[in-house]
Tab-separated table of C-alpha atoms in Angstrom:
chain	number	residue	atom	x	y	z
C	1	MET	CA	47.845	-15.425	-33.023
C	2	GLU	CA	45.931	-15.923	-30.060
C	3	THR	CA	42.750	-13.639	-28.586
C	4	GLN	CA	42.527	-12.377	-25.523
C	5	ASN	CA	38.906	-11.965	-23.994
C	6	ASN	CA	39.058	-9.149	-22.039
C	7	HIS	CA	35.891	-8.524	-21.032
C	8	THR	CA	35.232	-9.520	-17.736
C	9	ALA	CA	32.060	-10.445	-15.899
C	10	THR	CA	29.562	-8.400	-13.517
C	11	LEU	CA	29.172	-10.642	-10.697
C	12	SER	CA	26.087	-9.644	-8.219
C	13	ALA	CA	25.733	-11.026	-4.969
C	14	PRO	CA	22.952	-12.830	-4.657
C	15	LEU	CA	19.697	-11.002	-1.989
C	16	PHE	CA	19.614	-11.788	1.065
C	17	ILE	CA	16.185	-11.072	1.143
C	18	SER	CA	13.719	-11.139	-1.275
C	19	PRO	CA	11.271	-7.880	-1.555
C	20	SER	CA	8.286	-9.313	-1.591
C	21	ASP	CA	10.472	-11.716	1.768
C	22	LEU	CA	10.811	-8.262	3.839
C	23	LEU	CA	7.082	-7.515	3.813
C	24	SER	CA	6.092	-10.415	4.560
C	25	SER	CA	8.363	-10.533	7.707
C	26	TRP	CA	7.175	-6.523	8.118
C	27	LEU	CA	3.890	-7.242	8.165
C	28	GLY	CA	4.270	-9.849	10.607
C	29	HIS	CA	4.877	-7.473	13.055
C	30	ARG	CA	1.819	-5.411	12.279
C	31	ARG	CA	-0.479	-7.892	12.961
C	32	LEU	CA	2.066	-8.763	16.589
C	33	THR	CA	1.989	-4.708	17.017
C	34	LYS	CA	-2.169	-5.097	16.786
C	35	ARG	CA	-2.501	-7.614	18.796
C	36	VAL	CA	-0.194	-5.580	21.442
C	37	ILE	CA	-3.036	-2.948	20.737
C	38	GLU	CA	-5.423	-5.206	21.092
C	39	ALA	CA	-4.367	-6.747	24.593
C	40	PHE	CA	-5.124	-2.808	25.831
C	41	PRO	CA	-7.952	-2.035	27.906
C	42	GLU	CA	-9.255	1.267	26.528
C	43	ASP	CA	-8.976	3.377	29.470
C	44	LYS	CA	-5.248	2.704	29.427
C	45	PHE	CA	-4.289	2.748	25.731
C	46	PHE	CA	-4.146	6.490	25.950
C	47	ASP	CA	-3.398	7.706	29.097
C	48	TYR	CA	-1.347	5.045	30.925
C	49	SER	CA	2.967	5.605	30.930
C	50	ILE	CA	5.497	4.714	33.227
C	51	GLY	CA	8.608	7.135	33.848
C	52	GLY	CA	7.513	9.840	31.409
C	53	MET	CA	7.744	8.006	28.702
C	54	ARG	CA	5.086	8.765	25.953
C	55	THR	CA	1.901	6.849	26.380
C	56	PHE	CA	1.434	3.536	23.627
C	57	ALA	CA	-1.919	5.001	21.772
C	58	ASP	CA	0.624	8.127	20.967
C	59	MET	CA	4.010	5.828	20.478
C	60	MET	CA	2.194	4.135	18.002
C	61	LYS	CA	0.694	6.817	16.685
C	62	GLU	CA	3.953	7.867	15.301
C	63	ILE	CA	4.279	4.783	13.687
C	64	LEU	CA	0.985	4.973	11.543
C	65	ASP	CA	3.188	8.905	10.595
C	66	ILE	CA	5.797	6.573	9.061
C	67	SER	CA	4.737	3.211	8.207
C	68	GLY	CA	2.346	4.240	5.719
C	69	PRO	CA	3.466	7.495	4.196
C	70	GLY	CA	7.079	6.401	4.561
C	71	VAL	CA	6.727	3.736	1.628
C	72	LYS	CA	4.478	5.726	-0.512
C	73	GLY	CA	7.177	8.068	-0.425
C	74	ILE	CA	9.249	5.577	-1.094
C	75	ALA	CA	7.151	4.154	-4.436
C	76	THR	CA	6.833	7.505	-5.460
C	77	ASP	CA	8.912	10.225	-3.170
C	78	GLU	CA	6.418	12.366	-2.836
C	79	TRP	CA	6.642	12.730	0.741
C	80	PRO	CA	4.322	14.157	3.991
C	81	ALA	CA	6.195	17.149	6.394
C	82	GLY	CA	7.570	15.299	8.695
C	83	SER	CA	8.360	17.954	10.551
C	84	ASN	CA	4.886	18.585	11.227
C	85	TRP	CA	3.844	15.044	12.758
C	86	ASP	CA	1.781	15.748	15.966
C	87	HIS	CA	1.754	12.580	18.244
C	88	ASN	CA	-1.576	13.225	20.258
C	89	ALA	CA	-3.368	10.359	19.084
C	90	LYS	CA	-6.219	11.366	20.635
C	91	ALA	CA	-6.275	14.211	18.007
C	92	VAL	CA	-6.869	11.148	14.518
C	93	ALA	CA	-8.837	8.697	16.959
C	94	SER	CA	-10.967	8.963	20.169
C	95	THR	CA	-11.613	5.206	20.794
C	96	LYS	CA	-9.396	2.173	20.454
C	97	ALA	CA	-11.524	1.080	18.229
C	98	GLU	CA	-11.040	3.851	15.763
C	99	PHE	CA	-7.205	3.646	15.794
C	100	LEU	CA	-7.051	0.142	14.823
C	101	ALA	CA	-8.974	0.963	11.984
C	102	LEU	CA	-6.193	3.076	11.135
C	103	TRP	CA	-3.909	0.841	12.079
C	104	ASP	CA	-5.550	-1.539	8.987
C	105	ASP	CA	-5.216	1.200	6.557
C	106	ALA	CA	-1.832	2.066	6.946
C	107	THR	CA	-1.635	-1.826	6.784
C	108	GLU	CA	-2.682	-1.677	3.368
C	109	GLN	CA	-1.347	1.248	2.443
C	110	ILE	CA	1.739	-0.331	2.596
C	111	SER	CA	0.359	-3.001	0.693
C	112	ALA	CA	-0.901	-1.063	-2.303
C	113	TYR	CA	2.626	0.487	-2.832
C	114	TRP	CA	5.485	-1.601	-1.997
C	115	PRO	CA	5.023	-3.439	-5.153
C	116	GLN	CA	4.919	0.068	-7.040
C	117	ILE	CA	8.829	0.056	-5.408
C	118	SER	CA	11.570	-1.482	-7.855
C	119	GLU	CA	14.408	-3.501	-6.590
C	120	GLU	CA	16.559	-0.900	-7.783
C	121	ARG	CA	14.920	1.605	-5.676
C	122	PHE	CA	16.118	-0.331	-3.183
C	123	GLN	CA	19.240	0.706	-3.547
C	124	GLU	CA	18.382	4.268	-4.073
C	125	ASN	CA	19.165	6.834	-1.607
C	126	VAL	CA	16.286	8.459	-0.254
C	127	LEU	CA	15.638	12.380	2.054
C	128	ALA	CA	12.758	10.583	3.700
C	129	PHE	CA	9.705	13.200	4.909
C	130	GLY	CA	12.426	15.891	3.843
C	131	MET	CA	14.552	15.149	6.989
C	132	TYR	CA	16.685	11.174	6.893
C	133	ASP	CA	18.702	10.868	4.208
C	134	GLY	CA	19.675	7.301	3.529
C	135	GLN	CA	19.025	4.022	0.907
C	136	ALA	CA	15.405	3.315	0.350
C	137	PHE	CA	15.327	-0.323	1.924
C	138	SER	CA	17.787	1.221	5.427
C	139	THR	CA	14.695	3.625	5.693
C	140	ILE	CA	12.831	0.796	5.539
C	141	LEU	CA	14.434	-1.328	8.323
C	142	TYR	CA	13.862	1.515	10.759
C	143	PHE	CA	9.777	1.571	10.123
C	144	ILE	CA	9.941	-2.118	11.177
C	145	ASP	CA	13.081	-1.254	13.894
C	146	ASN	CA	11.375	1.403	15.392
C	147	GLU	CA	7.454	-0.562	15.225
C	148	ILE	CA	9.853	-3.473	17.180
C	149	HIS	CA	11.218	-0.911	20.082
C	150	HIS	CA	7.660	1.023	20.645
C	151	ARG	CA	6.138	-2.935	20.597
C	152	ALA	CA	8.367	-4.309	23.371
C	153	GLN	CA	7.754	-0.582	25.444
C	154	GLY	CA	3.606	-1.618	24.612
C	155	THR	CA	4.928	-5.018	26.010
C	156	VAL	CA	5.666	-3.624	29.287
C	157	TYR	CA	2.988	-1.633	30.015
C	158	LEU	CA	1.064	-4.628	30.069
C	159	ARG	CA	3.205	-6.726	31.677
C	160	SER	CA	2.788	-3.915	34.670
C	161	LEU	CA	-1.151	-3.317	34.271
C	162	GLY	CA	-0.597	-7.554	35.022
C	163	ILE	CA	-1.633	-8.183	31.479
C	164	GLU	CA	0.155	-10.924	29.490
C	165	PRO	CA	1.183	-9.431	26.318
C	166	PRO	CA	1.048	-12.003	22.890
C	167	ALA	CA	3.877	-14.054	21.982
C	168	PHE	CA	6.490	-12.102	20.413
C	169	TRP	CA	7.308	-15.132	18.547
C	170	ASN	CA	3.584	-15.407	16.832
C	171	ARG	CA	3.989	-12.967	13.863
C	172	ASP	CA	0.665	-15.354	12.065
């Protein structure tokens, strides 16, 4: 008599990118975005816009509102209410130096909470800021994509001011 093995092996797909590599990539983007902020003249950072778009400071305030608090939310499931966001950068910083300090604080928050996100958590559904439903990894990708999008708008602003923006490929 022959015994058959009725057990099937569970296969898992290899990771496309590890959580640490994703964080490293994002932190590279944050370093580049910081250089774009630094390239703005003080008087243009808070007041310059084109075609009715927001100022670059207000765009970056949006990134501050979602990046650090977003990673904290994914790690702890404690979400600040996003409906109360005020994207007025002058409400939180009166100088570019103060704003850059807030940028650094948000980057530290990302780095501090990231290790608390388990690999399984990246696949779980989250309700980010009580409004945005999706898997944790897709929410993080949105945070990164949104930063890149607004950084590109800032690059256009710099070029319109006659300022050479930082090289977009240099994330060191």
